[in-house]
Rosetta silent file (secondary structure, phi, psi, omega in degrees, C-alpha in Angstrom):
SEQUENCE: XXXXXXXXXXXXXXXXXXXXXXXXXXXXXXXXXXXXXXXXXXXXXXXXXXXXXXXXXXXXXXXXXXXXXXXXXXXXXXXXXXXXXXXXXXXXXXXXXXXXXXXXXXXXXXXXXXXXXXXXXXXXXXXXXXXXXXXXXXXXXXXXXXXXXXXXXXXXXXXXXXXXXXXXXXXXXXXXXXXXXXXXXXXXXXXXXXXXXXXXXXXXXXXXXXXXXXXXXXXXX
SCORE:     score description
SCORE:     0.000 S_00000001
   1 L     0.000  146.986  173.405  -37.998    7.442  105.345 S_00000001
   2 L  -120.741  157.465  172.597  -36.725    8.557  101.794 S_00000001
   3 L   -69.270  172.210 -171.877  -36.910    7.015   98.889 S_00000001
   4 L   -57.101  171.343 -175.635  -34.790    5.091   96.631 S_00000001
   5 L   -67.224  134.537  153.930  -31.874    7.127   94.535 S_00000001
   6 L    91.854  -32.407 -150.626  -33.601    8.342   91.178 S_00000001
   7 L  -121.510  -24.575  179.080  -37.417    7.284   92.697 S_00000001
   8 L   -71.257  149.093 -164.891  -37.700   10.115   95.197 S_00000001
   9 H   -40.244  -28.478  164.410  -40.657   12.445   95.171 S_00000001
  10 H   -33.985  -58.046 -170.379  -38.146   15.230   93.873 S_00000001
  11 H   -92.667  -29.172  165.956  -37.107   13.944   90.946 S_00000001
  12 H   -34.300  -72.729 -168.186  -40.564   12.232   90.297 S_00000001
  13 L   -79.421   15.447 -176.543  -42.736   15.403   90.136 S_00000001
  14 L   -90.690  -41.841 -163.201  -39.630   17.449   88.324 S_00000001
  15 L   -88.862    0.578  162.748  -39.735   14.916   85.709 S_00000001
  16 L   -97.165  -24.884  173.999  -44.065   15.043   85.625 S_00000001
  17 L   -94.489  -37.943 -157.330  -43.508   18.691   85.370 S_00000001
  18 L    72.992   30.186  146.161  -40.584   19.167   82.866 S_00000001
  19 L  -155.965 -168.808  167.984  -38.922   21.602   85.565 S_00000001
  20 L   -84.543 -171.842    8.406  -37.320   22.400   88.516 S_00000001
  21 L   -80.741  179.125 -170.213  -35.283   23.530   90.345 S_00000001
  22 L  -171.834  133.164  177.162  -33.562   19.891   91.283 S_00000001
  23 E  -135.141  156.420  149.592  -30.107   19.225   92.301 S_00000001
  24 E  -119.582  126.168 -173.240  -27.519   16.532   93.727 S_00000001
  25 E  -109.362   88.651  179.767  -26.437   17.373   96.847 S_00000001
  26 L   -34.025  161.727  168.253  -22.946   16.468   98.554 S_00000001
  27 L   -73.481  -20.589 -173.458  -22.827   15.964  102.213 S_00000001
  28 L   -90.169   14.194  152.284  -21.063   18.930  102.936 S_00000001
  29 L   108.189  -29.762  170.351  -24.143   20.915  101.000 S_00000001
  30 L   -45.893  129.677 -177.859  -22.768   21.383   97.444 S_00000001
  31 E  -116.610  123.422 -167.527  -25.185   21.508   94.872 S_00000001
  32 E   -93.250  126.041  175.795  -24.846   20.499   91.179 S_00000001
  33 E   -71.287  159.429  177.360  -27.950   21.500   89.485 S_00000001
  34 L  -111.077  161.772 -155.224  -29.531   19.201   87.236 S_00000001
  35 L  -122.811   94.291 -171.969  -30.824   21.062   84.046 S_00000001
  36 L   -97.765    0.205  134.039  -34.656   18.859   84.168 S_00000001
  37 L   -65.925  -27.390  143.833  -35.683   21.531   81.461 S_00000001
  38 L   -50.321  -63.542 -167.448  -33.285   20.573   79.010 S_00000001
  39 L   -82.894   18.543  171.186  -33.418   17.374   79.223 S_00000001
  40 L  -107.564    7.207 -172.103  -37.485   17.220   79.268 S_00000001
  41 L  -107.003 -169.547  163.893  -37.243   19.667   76.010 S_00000001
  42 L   -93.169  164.620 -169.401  -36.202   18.518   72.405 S_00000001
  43 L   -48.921  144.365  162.521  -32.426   17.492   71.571 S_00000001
  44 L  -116.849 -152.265 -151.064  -30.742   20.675   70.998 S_00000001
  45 L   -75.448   10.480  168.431  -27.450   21.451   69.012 S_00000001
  46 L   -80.897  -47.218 -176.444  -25.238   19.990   71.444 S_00000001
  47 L   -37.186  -49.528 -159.305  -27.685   16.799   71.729 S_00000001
  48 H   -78.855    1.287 -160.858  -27.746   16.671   67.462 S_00000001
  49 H   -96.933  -22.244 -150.598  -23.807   16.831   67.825 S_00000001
  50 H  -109.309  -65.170  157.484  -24.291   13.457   69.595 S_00000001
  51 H   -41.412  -91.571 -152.273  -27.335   11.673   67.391 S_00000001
  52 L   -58.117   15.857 -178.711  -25.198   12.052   64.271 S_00000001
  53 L  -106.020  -28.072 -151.679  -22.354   10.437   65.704 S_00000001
  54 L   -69.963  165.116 -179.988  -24.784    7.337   66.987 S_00000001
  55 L  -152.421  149.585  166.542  -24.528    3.793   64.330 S_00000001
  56 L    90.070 -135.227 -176.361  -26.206    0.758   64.702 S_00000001
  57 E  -107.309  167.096 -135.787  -28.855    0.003   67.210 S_00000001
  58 E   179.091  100.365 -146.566  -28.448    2.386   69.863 S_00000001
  59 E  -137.845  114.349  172.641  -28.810    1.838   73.672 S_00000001
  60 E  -108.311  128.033  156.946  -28.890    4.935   76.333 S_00000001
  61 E   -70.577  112.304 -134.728  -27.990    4.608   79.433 S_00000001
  62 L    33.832   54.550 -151.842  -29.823    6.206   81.873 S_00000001
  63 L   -66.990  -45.397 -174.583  -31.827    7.542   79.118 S_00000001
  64 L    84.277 -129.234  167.434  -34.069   10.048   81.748 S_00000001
  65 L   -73.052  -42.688  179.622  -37.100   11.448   79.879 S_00000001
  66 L    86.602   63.031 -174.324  -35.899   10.443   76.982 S_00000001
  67 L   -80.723   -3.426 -165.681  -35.522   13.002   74.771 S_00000001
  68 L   -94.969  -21.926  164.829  -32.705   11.121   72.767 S_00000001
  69 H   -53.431  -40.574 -162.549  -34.686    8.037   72.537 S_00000001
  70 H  -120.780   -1.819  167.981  -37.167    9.129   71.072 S_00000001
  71 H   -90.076  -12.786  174.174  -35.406   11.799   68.687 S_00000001
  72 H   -94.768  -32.665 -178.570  -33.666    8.535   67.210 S_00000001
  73 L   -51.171  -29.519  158.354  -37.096    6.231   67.124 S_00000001
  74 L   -36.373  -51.934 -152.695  -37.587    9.453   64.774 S_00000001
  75 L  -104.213  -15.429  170.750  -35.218    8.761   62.507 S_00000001
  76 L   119.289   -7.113 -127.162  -36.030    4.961   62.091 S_00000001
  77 L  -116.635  137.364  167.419  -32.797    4.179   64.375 S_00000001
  78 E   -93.628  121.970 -173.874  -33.449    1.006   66.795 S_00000001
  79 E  -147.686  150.361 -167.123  -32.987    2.276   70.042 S_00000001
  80 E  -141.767  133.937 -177.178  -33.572    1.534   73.682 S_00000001
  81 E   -97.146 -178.389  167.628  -33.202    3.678   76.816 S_00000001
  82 E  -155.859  140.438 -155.669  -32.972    2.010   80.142 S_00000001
  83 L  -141.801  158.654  179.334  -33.325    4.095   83.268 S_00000001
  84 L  -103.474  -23.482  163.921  -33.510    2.850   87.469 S_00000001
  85 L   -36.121  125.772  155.762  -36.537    5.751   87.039 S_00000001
  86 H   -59.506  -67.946 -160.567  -40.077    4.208   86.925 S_00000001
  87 H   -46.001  -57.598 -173.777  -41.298    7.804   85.877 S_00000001
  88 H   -41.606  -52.748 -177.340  -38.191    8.297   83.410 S_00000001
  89 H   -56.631  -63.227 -175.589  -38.994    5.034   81.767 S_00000001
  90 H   -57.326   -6.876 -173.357  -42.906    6.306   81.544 S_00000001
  91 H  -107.640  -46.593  161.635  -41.913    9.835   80.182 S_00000001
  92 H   -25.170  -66.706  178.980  -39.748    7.913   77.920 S_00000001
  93 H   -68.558  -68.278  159.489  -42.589    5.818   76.519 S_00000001
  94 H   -14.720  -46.105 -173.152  -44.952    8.817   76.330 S_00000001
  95 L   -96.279    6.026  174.549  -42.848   10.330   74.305 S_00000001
  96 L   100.756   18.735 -172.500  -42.279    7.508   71.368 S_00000001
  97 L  -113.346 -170.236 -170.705  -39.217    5.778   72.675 S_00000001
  98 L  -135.935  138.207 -162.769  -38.753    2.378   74.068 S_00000001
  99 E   175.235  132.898 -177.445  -37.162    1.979   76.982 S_00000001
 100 E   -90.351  146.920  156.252  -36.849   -0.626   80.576 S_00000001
 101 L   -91.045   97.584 -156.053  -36.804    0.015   83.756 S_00000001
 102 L  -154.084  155.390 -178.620  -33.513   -1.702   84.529 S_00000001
 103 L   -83.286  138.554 -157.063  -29.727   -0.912   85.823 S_00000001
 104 L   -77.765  -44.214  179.098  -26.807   -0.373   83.577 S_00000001
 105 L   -90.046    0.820 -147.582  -25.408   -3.776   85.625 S_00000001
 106 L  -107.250 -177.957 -161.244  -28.980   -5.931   85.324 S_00000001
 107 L  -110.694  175.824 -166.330  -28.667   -8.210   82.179 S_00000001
 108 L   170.476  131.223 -176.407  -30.247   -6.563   79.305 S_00000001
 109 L   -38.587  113.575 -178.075  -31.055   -7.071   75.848 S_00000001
 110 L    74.806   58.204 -143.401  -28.698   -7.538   73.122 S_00000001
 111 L  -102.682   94.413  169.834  -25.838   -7.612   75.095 S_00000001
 112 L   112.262   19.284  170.220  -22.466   -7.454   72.831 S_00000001
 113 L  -141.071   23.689  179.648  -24.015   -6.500   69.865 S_00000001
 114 E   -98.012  133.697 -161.491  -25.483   -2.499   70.211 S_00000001
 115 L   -76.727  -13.747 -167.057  -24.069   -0.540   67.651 S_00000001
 116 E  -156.010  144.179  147.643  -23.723    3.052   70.015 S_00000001
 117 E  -123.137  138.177 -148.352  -23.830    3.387   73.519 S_00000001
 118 E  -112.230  131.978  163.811  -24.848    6.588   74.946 S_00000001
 119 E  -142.502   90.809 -170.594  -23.528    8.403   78.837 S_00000001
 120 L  -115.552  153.897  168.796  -24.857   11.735   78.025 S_00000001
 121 L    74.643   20.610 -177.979  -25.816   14.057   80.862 S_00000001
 122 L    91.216   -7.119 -168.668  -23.286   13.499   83.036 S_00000001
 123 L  -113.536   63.870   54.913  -24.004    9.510   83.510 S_00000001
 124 L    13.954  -39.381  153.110  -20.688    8.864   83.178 S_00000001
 125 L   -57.591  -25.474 -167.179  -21.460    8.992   87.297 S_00000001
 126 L   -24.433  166.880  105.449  -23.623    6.084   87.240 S_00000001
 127 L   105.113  -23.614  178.078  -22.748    3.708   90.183 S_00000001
 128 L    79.991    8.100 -176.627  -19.994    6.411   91.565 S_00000001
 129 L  -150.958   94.738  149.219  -16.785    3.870   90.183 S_00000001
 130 H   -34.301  -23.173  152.811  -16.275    4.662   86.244 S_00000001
 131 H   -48.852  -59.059 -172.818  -13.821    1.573   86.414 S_00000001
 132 H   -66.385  -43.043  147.456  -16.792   -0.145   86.685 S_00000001
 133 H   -38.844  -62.981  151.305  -18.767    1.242   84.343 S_00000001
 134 H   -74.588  -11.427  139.010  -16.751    0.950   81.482 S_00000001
 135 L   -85.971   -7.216  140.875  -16.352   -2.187   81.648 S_00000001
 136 L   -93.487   14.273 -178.017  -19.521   -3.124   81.601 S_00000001
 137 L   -95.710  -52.817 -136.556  -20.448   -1.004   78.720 S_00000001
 138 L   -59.695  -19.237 -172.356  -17.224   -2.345   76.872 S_00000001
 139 L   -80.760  -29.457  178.711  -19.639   -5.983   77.521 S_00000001
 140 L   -97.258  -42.944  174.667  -22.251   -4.457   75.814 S_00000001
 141 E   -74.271  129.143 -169.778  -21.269   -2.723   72.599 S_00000001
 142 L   -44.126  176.502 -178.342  -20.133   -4.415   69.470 S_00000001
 143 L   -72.574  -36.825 -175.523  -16.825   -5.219   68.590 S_00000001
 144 L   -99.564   20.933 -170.833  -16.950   -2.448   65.992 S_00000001
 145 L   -60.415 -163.296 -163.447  -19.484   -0.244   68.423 S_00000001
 146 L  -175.317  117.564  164.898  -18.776    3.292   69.789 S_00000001
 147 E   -99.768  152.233  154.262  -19.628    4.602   73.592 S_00000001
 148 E  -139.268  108.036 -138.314  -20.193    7.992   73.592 S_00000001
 149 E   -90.078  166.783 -176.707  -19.801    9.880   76.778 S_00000001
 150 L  -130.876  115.790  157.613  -20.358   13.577   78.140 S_00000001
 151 L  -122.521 -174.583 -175.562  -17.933   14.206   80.427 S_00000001
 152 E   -60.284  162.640  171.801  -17.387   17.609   82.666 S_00000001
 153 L   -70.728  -65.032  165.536  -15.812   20.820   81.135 S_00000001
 154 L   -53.454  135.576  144.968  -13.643   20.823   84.058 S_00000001
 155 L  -120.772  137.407 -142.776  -11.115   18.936   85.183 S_00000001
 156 L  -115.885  142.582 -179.199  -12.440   16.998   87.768 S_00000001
 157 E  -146.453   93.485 -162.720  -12.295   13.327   88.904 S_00000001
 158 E  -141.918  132.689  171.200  -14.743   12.769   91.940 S_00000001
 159 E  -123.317  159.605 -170.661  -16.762   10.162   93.582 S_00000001
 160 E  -161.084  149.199  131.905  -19.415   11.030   96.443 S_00000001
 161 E   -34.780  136.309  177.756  -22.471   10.569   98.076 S_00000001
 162 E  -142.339 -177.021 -173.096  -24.927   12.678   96.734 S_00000001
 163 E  -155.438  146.414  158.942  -28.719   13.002   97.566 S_00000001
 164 E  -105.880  129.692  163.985  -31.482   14.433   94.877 S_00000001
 165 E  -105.543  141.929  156.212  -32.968   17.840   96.115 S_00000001
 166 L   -87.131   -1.769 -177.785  -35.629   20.195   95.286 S_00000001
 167 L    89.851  -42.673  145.878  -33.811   23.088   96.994 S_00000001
 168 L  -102.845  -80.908  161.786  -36.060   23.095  100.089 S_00000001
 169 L  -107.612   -3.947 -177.680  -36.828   19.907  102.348 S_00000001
 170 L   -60.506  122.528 -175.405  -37.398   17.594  100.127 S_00000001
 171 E  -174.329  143.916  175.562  -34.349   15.046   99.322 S_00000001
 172 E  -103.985  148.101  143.388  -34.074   10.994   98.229 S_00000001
 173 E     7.685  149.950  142.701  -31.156    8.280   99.743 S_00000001
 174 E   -90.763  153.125 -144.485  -28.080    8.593   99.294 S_00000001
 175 E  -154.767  159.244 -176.130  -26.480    7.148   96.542 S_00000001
 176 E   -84.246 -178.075  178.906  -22.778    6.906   95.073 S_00000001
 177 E  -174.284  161.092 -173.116  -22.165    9.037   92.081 S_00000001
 178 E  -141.415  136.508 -160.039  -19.167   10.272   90.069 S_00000001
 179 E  -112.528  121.277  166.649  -18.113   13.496   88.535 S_00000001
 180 E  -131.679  113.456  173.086  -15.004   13.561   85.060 S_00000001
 181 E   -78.792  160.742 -169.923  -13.609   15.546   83.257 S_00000001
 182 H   -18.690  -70.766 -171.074  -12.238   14.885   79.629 S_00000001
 183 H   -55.388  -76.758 -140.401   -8.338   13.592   81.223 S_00000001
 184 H   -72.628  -34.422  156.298   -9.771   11.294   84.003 S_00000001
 185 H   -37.816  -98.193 -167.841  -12.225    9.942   81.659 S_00000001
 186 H   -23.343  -47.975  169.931   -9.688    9.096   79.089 S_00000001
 187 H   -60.885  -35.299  164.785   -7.384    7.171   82.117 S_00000001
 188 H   -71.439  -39.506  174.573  -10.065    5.035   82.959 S_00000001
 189 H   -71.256  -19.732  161.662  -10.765    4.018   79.724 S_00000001
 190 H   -51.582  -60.538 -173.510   -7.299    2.890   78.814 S_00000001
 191 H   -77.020  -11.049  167.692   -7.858    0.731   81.962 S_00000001
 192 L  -102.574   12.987  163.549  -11.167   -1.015   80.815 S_00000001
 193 L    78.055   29.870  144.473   -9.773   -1.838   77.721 S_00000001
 194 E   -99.551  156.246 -165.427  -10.729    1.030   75.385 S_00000001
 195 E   -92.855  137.355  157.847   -9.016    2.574   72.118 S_00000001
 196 L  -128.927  131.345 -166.542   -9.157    6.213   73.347 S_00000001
 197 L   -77.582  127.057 -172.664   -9.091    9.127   71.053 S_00000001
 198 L   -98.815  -14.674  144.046   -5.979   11.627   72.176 S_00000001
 199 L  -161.077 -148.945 -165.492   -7.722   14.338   70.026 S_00000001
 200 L    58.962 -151.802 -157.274   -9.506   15.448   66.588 S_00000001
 201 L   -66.132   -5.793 -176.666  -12.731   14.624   65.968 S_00000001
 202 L   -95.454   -4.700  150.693  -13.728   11.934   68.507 S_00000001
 203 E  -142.693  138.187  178.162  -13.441   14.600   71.330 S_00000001
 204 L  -159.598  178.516 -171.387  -15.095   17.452   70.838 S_00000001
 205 L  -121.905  152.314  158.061  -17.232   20.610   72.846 S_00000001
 206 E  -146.659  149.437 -173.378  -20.777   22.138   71.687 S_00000001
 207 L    15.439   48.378 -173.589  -22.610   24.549   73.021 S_00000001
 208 L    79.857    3.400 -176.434  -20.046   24.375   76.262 S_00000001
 209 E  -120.869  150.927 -153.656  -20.694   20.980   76.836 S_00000001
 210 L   -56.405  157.493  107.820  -17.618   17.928   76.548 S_00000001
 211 L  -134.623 -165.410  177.618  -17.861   14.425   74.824 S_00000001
 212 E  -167.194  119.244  129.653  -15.728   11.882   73.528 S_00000001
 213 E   -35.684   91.599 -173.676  -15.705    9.176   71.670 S_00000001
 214 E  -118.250  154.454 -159.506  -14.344    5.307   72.705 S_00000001
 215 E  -139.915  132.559  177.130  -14.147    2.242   70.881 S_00000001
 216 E   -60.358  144.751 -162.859  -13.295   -1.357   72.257 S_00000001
 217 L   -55.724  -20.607 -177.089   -9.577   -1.720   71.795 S_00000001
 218 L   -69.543    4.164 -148.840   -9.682   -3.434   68.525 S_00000001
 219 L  -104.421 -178.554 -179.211  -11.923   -0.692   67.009 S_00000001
 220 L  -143.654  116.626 -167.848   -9.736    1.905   65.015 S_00000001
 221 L   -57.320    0.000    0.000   -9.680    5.648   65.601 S_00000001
C-alpha cells in the first residue's frame, strides 16, 4: 500500500534529510523535479523578492519546511504556514515558525482577515483545480490583502495525476495537481474574482523564477 499524497516515505526522509533527488511523477513517467534543497536552505534572492512584498499577518500555504515562515517570524511578521505534511509542519516548527497541519480547504485561523497570502513553489497546484483555489484564498485574505503566487516560466496550464518519487521504487498515491504559467494564472483569477495586474511591478521574474501579484477585486493595483 502507499501512502497518503505529501506523507509518503519519499518525501518524508527528503524533507529529514534536506535533499534528494524527489520528483512528481505523471502517469505516462514525466518527472518534475522538486528542488528539496532549496527549499530546506535559507530564502534566497528570489525568496527575499517575495518577503518584501508580504504586509500584514502572513499565511503560507503549503508552507513545506518552512523556510519562509520562519524567515518572517525573523522579522517580527505574524505568520503561519499550514502544510497536509506532518514532517513539513515539524521541520517548520524546528526551525522557528508556526505552522498546522491542515488543508488549504479545512477551516483555519483568521479567516478573512490575513494581510498576505503566499503559493510559492509551485502550490499554485494545490488540489489540481486553480478555480478552486482561488477562491478559497480570495475567502481568506483581507479586503485590502495581497496573494502572492509563483507561477511556471512557461506557458503551461495543466492538471494531472502525479505521484511523489525518489527516482527508484519508492513512490506515494496519487494525487491531483496543477501546473501555470503567468497567462493561465491571470484567467483564472479574473474568474475568482481577483483585480489582476496586466504588468509592472506586481508581476515580476528573479533569479528565473515567475510571480505575481493579486488583490480581491476591490483592492487597487
Amino acid at each position: 500500500m502507499t501512502a497518503p499524497a505529501w506523507q509518503a516515505d519519499p518525501y518524508t526522509a527528503a524533507l529529514r534529510t534536506g535533499r534528494g533527488p524527489l520528483f512528481l511523477r505523471r502517469p505516462d513517467g514525466w518527472l518534475l523535479p522538486l528542488e528539496v534543497e532549496r527549499w530546506c536552505a535559507a530564502p534566497d534572492a528570489a525568496d527575499l523578492t517575495v518577503l518584501e512584498r508580504c504586509r500584514g499577518a502572513v499565511l503560507d500555504i503549503g508552507c513545506g519546511p518552512g523556510r519562509l515562515v520562519a524567515a518572517l517570524a525573523e522579522l517580527g511578521r505574524p505568520t503561519l504556514g499550514i502544510d497536509v505534511s506532518p514532517e513539513a509542519v515539524a521541520r517548520t516548527v524546528r526551525t522557528g515558525g508556526s505552522a498546522l497541519h491542515r488543508s488549504v480547504f479545512d477551516p483555519l485561523p483568521r479567516e478573512g482577515s490575513w494581510g498576505t497570502a503566499l503559493l510559492i513553489d509551485g502550490n499554485i497546484g494545490i488540489g489540481g483545480d486553480p478555480r478552486a483555489l482561488l477562491a478559497r484564498v480570495s475567502r481568506l485574505v483581507a479586503e485590502d490583502g495581497v496573494l502572492l503566487v509563483e507561477t511556471n516560466p512557461l506557458d503551461v496550464d495543466e492538471r494531472v495525476q502525479v505521484r511523489v518519487f525518489d527516482g527508484g521504487s519508492a513512490q506515494g498515491s496519487a494525487f491531483p495537481w496543477a501546473r501555470l504559467g503567468t497567462p493561465a494564472l491571470l484567467r483564472y483569477a479574473r474568474e475568482a474574482g481577483w483585480a489582476v495586474p496586466e504588468s509592472g511591478v506586481d508581476r515580476w521574474t528573479a533569479a528565473g523564477r515567475t510571480f505575481v501579484a493579486l488583490r480581491p477585486a476591490q483592492g487597487v493595483f
